[in-house]
Short mmCIF file of C-alpha atoms in Angstrom, two decimals:
data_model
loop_
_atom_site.label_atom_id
_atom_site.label_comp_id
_atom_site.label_asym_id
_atom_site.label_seq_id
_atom_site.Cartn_x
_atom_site.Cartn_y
_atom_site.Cartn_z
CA UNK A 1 -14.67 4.59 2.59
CA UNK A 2 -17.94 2.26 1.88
CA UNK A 3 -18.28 -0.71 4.23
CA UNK A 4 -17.75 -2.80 1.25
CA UNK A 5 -14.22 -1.26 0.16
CA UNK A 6 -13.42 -1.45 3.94
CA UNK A 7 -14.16 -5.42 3.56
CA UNK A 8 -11.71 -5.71 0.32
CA UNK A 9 -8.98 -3.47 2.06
CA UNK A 10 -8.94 -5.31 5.07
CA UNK A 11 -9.34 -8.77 3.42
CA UNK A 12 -6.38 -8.36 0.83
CA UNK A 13 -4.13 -7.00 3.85
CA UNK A 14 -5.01 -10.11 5.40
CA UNK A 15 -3.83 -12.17 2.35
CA UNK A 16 -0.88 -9.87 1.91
CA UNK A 17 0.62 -10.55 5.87
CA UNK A 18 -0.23 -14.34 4.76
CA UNK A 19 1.41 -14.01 1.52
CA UNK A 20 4.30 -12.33 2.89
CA UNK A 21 4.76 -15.10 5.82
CA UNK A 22 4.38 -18.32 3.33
CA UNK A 23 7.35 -15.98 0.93
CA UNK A 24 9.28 -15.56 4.38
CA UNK A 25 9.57 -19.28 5.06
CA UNK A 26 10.27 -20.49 1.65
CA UNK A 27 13.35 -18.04 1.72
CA UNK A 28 14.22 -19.25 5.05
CA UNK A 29 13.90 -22.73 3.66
CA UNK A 30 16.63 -21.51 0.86
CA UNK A 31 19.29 -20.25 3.57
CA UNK A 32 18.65 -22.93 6.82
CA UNK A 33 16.56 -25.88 5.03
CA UNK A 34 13.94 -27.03 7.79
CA UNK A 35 11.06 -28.22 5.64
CA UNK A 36 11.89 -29.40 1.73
CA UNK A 37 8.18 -29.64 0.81
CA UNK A 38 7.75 -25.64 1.40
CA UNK A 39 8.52 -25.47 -1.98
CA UNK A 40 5.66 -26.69 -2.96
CA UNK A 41 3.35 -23.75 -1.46
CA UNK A 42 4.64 -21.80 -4.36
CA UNK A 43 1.30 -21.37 -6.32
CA UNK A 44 -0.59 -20.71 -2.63
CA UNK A 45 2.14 -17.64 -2.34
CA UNK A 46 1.39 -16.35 -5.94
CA UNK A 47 -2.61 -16.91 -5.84
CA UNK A 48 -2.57 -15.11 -2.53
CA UNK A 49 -0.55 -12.23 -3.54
CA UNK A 50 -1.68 -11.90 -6.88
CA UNK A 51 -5.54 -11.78 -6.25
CA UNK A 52 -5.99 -12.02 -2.87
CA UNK A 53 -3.52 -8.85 -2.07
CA UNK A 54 -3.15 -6.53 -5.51
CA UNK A 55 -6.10 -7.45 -7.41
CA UNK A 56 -8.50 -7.28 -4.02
CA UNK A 57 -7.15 -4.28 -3.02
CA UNK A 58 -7.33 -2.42 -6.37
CA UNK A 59 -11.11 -3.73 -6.55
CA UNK A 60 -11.76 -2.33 -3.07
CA UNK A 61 -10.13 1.27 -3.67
CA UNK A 62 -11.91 1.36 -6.95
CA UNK A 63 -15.48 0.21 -5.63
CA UNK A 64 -14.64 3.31 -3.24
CA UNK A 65 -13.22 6.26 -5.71
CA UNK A 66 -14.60 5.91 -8.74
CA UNK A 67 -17.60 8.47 -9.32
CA UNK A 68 -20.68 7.82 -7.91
CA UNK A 69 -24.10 8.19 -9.33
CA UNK A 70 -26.49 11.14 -8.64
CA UNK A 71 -29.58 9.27 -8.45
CA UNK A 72 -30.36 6.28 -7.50
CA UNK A 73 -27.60 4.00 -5.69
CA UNK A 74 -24.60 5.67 -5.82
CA UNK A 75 -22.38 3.24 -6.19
CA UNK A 76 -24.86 0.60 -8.35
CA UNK A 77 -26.49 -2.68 -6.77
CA UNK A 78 -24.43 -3.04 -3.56
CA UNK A 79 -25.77 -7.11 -3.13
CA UNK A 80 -24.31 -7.53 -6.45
CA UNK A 81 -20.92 -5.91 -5.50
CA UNK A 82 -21.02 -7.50 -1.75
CA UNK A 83 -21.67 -10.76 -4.09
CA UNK A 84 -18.11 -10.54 -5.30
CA UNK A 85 -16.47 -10.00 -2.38
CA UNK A 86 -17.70 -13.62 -1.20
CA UNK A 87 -17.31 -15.21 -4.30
CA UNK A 88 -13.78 -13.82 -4.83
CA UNK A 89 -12.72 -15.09 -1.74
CA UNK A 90 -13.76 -18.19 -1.17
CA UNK A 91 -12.80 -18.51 -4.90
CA UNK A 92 -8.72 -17.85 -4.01
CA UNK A 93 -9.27 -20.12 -1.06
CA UNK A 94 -10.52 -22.82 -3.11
CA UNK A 95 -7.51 -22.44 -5.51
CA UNK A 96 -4.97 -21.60 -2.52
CA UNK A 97 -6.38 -24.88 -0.43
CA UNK A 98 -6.19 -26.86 -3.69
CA UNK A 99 -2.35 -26.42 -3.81
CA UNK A 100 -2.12 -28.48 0.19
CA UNK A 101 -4.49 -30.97 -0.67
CA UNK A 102 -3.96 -31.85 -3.96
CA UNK A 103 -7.27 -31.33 -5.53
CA UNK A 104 -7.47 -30.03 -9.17
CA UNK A 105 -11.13 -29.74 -9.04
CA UNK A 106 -10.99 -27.49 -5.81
CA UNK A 107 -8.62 -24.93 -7.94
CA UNK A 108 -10.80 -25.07 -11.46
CA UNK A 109 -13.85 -24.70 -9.40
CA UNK A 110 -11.86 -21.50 -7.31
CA UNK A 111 -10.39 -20.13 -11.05
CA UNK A 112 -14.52 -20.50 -11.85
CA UNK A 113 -15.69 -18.53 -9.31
CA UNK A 114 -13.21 -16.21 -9.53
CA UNK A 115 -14.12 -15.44 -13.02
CA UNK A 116 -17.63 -14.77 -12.36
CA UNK A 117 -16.89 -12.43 -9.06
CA UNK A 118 -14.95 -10.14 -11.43
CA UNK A 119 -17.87 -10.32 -14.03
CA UNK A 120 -20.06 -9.31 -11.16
CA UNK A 121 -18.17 -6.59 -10.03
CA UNK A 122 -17.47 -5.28 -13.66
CA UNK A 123 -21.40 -5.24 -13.89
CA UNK A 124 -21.38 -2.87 -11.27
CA UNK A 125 -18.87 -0.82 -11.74
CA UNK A 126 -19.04 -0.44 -15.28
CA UNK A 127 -21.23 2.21 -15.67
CA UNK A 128 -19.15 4.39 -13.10
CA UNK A 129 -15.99 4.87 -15.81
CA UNK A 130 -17.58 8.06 -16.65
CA UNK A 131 -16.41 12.06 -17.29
CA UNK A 132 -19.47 12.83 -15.54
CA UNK A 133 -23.10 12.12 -14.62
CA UNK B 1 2.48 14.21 0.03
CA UNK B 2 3.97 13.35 2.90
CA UNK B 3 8.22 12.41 2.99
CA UNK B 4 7.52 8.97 4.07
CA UNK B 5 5.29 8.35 0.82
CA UNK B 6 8.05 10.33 -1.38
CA UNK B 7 10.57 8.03 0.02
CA UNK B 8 8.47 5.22 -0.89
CA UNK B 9 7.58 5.89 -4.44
CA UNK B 10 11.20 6.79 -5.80
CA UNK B 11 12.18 4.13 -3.93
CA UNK B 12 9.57 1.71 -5.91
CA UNK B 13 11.03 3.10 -8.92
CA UNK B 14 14.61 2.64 -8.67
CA UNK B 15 13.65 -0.87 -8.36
CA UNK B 16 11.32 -0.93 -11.02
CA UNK B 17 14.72 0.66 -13.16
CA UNK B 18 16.61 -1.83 -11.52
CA UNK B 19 13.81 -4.96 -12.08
CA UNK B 20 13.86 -4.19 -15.92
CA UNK B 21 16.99 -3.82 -16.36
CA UNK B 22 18.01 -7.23 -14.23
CA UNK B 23 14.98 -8.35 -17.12
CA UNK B 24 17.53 -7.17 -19.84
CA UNK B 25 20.27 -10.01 -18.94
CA UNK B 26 17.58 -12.92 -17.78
CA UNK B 27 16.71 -12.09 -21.74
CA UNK B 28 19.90 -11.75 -22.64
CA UNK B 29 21.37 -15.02 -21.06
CA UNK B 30 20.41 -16.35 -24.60
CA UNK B 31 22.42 -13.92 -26.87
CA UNK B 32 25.00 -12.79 -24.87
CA UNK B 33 28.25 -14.97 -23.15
CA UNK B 34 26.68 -13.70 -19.12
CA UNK B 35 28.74 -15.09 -15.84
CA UNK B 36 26.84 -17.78 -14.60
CA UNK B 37 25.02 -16.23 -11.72
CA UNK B 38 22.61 -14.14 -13.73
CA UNK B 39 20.61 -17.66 -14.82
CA UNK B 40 19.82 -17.29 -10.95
CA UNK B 41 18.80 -14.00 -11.13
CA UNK B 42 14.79 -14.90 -11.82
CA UNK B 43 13.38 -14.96 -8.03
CA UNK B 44 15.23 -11.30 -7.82
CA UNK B 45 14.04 -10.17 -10.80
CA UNK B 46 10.11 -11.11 -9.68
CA UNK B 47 10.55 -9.75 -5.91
CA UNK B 48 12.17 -6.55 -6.87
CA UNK B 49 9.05 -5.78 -9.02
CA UNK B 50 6.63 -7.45 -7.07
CA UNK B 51 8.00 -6.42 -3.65
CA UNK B 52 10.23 -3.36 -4.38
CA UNK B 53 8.05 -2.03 -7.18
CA UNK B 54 4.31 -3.07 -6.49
CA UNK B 55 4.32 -3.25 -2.64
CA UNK B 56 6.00 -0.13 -2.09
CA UNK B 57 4.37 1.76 -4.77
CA UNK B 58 0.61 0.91 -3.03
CA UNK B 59 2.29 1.44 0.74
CA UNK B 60 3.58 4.60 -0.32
CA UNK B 61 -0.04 5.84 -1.83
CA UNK B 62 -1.77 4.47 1.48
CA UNK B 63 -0.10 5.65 3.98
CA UNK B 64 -0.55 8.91 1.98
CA UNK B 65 -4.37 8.73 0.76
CA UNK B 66 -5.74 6.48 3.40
CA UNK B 67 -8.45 8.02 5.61
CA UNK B 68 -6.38 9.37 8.84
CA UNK B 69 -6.12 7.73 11.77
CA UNK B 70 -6.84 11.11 13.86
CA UNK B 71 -6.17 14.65 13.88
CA UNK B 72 -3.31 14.44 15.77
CA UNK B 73 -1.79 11.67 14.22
CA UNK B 74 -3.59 11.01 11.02
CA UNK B 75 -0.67 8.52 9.53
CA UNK B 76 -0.89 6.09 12.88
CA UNK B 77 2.36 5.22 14.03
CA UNK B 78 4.73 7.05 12.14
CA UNK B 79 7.99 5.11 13.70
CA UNK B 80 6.63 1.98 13.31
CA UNK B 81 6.05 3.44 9.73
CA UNK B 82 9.50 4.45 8.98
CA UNK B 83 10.67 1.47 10.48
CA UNK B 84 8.12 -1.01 7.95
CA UNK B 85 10.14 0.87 5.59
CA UNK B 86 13.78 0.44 6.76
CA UNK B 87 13.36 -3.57 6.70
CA UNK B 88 11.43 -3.75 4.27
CA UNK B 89 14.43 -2.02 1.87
CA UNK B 90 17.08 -3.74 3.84
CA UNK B 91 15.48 -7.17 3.56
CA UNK B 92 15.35 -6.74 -0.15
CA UNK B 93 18.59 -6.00 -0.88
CA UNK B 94 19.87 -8.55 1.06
CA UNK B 95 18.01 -11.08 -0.48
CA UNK B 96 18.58 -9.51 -4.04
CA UNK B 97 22.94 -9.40 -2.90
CA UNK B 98 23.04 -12.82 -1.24
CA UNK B 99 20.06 -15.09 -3.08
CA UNK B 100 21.74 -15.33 -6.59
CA UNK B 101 25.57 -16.35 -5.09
CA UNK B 102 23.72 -18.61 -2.50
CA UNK B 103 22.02 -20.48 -5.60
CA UNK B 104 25.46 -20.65 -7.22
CA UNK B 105 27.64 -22.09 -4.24
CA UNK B 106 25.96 -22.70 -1.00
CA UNK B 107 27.79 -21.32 2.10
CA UNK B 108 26.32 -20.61 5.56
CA UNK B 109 27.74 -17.56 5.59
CA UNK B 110 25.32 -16.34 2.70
CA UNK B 111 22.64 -18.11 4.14
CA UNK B 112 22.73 -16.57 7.43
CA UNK B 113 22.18 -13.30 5.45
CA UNK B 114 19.59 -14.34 3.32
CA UNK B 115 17.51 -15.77 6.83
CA UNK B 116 17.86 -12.14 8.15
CA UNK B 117 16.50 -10.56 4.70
CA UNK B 118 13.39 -12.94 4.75
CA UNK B 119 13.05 -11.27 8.42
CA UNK B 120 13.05 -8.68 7.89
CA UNK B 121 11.04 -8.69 5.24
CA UNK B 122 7.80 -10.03 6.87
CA UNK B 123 8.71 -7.74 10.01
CA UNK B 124 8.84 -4.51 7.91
CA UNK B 125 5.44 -5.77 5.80
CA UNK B 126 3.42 -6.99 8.98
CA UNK B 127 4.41 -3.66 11.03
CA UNK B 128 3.27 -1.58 7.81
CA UNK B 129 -0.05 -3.74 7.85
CA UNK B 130 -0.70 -3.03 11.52
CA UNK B 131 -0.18 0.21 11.44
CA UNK B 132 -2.49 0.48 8.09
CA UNK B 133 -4.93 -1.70 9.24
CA UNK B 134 -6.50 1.29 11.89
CA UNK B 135 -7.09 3.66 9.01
CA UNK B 136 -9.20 1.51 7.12
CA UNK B 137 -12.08 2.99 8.43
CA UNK B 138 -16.31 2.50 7.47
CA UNK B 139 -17.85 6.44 6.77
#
């Protein structure tokens, strides 16, 4: 697989073992309360999973299976694509970090960049959702 | 495909069967007389078709269309593989059997139970991870 896909794959397993450790102690929480303000790391657990694990990971496979071009760079402007890999990451930080500290800013400013990572990478990719070239 | 991944995907969608239908009497709750318990149903109802559905569905495609990890063993470690996959199931349905009764009446019984499915749970997820995490390889 590209470097690039390699880079989403690893990064959203990454989220997913941090996902699936913030889920483990909330349900711990549930059976032997230890901490009551675990509850609150509810929207870190679903930003994390939600983009950082499935959505990451189905931009990474895709960026690496859809059909390439025959001429040209065959898989479109890679500093675009490596573009939104940075941006969607530190944008689900941003909105995951907002969540401990409280800042609403942090999270609209993570939801923006977000927003504009996937634009990015649809840019790309776009033109690869073809029968054939 | 390889049994592993089989196991994995009709595994994913029993729960998915099972995740909709538990979605039938969350829905229902307001048209039907339900026992009480099913109004604590919801956190089941998401993890079985984020966890049992989603999760197992993509494990079950990776470990299958992944690039190998060699020749000789191009899955990685397939019994740390098979076990990701035994607590990963086990976790879930203990969490799905004891986290609705536990929300109803609180007994340390139950609880005990429902420490042992969260677990397991991130055991049989970060040993699937580790074991994926080789075959994500640059060509």
């Amino acid at each position: 697989m590209p470097r690039l896909s390699a880079w989403f794959v690893r990064t959203s397993l990454a989220y997913l073992a941090i996902g699936f450790t913030l889920g483990s102690l909330m349900l711990i929480n549930e059976g032997l309360p230890f901490a009551p303000q675990l509850t609150n790391v509810l929207p870190a657990h679903i930003e994390i999973l939600t983009m950082g694990w499935v959505m990451q990971l189905a931009l990474g496979v895709a960026y690496w299976i859809l059909p390439r071009f025959s001429r040209g760079l065959p898989r479109g402007n890679v500093v675009v694509a490596w573009a939104s890999l940075v941006l969607i990451n530190t944008g689900i930080l941003f909105v995951a970090c907002s969540v401990f500290i409280q800042a609403a800013g942090l999270s609209l400013l993570g939801r923006f960049l977000e927003v504009v990572s996937i634009l990015l990478f649809i840019s790309v990719t776009w033109r690869r959702v073809r029968s054939s070239f | 495909m390889p049994l592993l991944s089989r196991l994995f995907l009709k595994t994913s969608f029993i729960y998915l069967a099972v995740g909709l239908i538990l979605g039938i009497l969350l829905a229902g709750q307001a048209v039907w007389n339900l026992p009480g318990f099913v109004s604590a149903l919801d956190p089941v109802y998401i993890h079985l078709l984020t966890v049992g559905w989603l999760t197992l569905l993509i494990f079950g495609v990776a470990y299958w269309m992944f690039p190998k990890y060699s020749m000789e063993r191009p899955h990685g470690n397939d019994q740390i593989s098979w076990a990701a996959y035994f607590l990963l199931n086990i976790g879930l349905i203990l969490r799905v059997l004891t986290e609705p009764l536990l929300a109803q009446n609180f007994n340390s019984f139950l609880a005990g139970w429902l420490v042992i499915s969260a677990l397991f749970q991130w055991l049989g997820g970060i040993l699937f991870i580790a074991n994926l995490w080789k075959r994500v390889k640059v060509k």
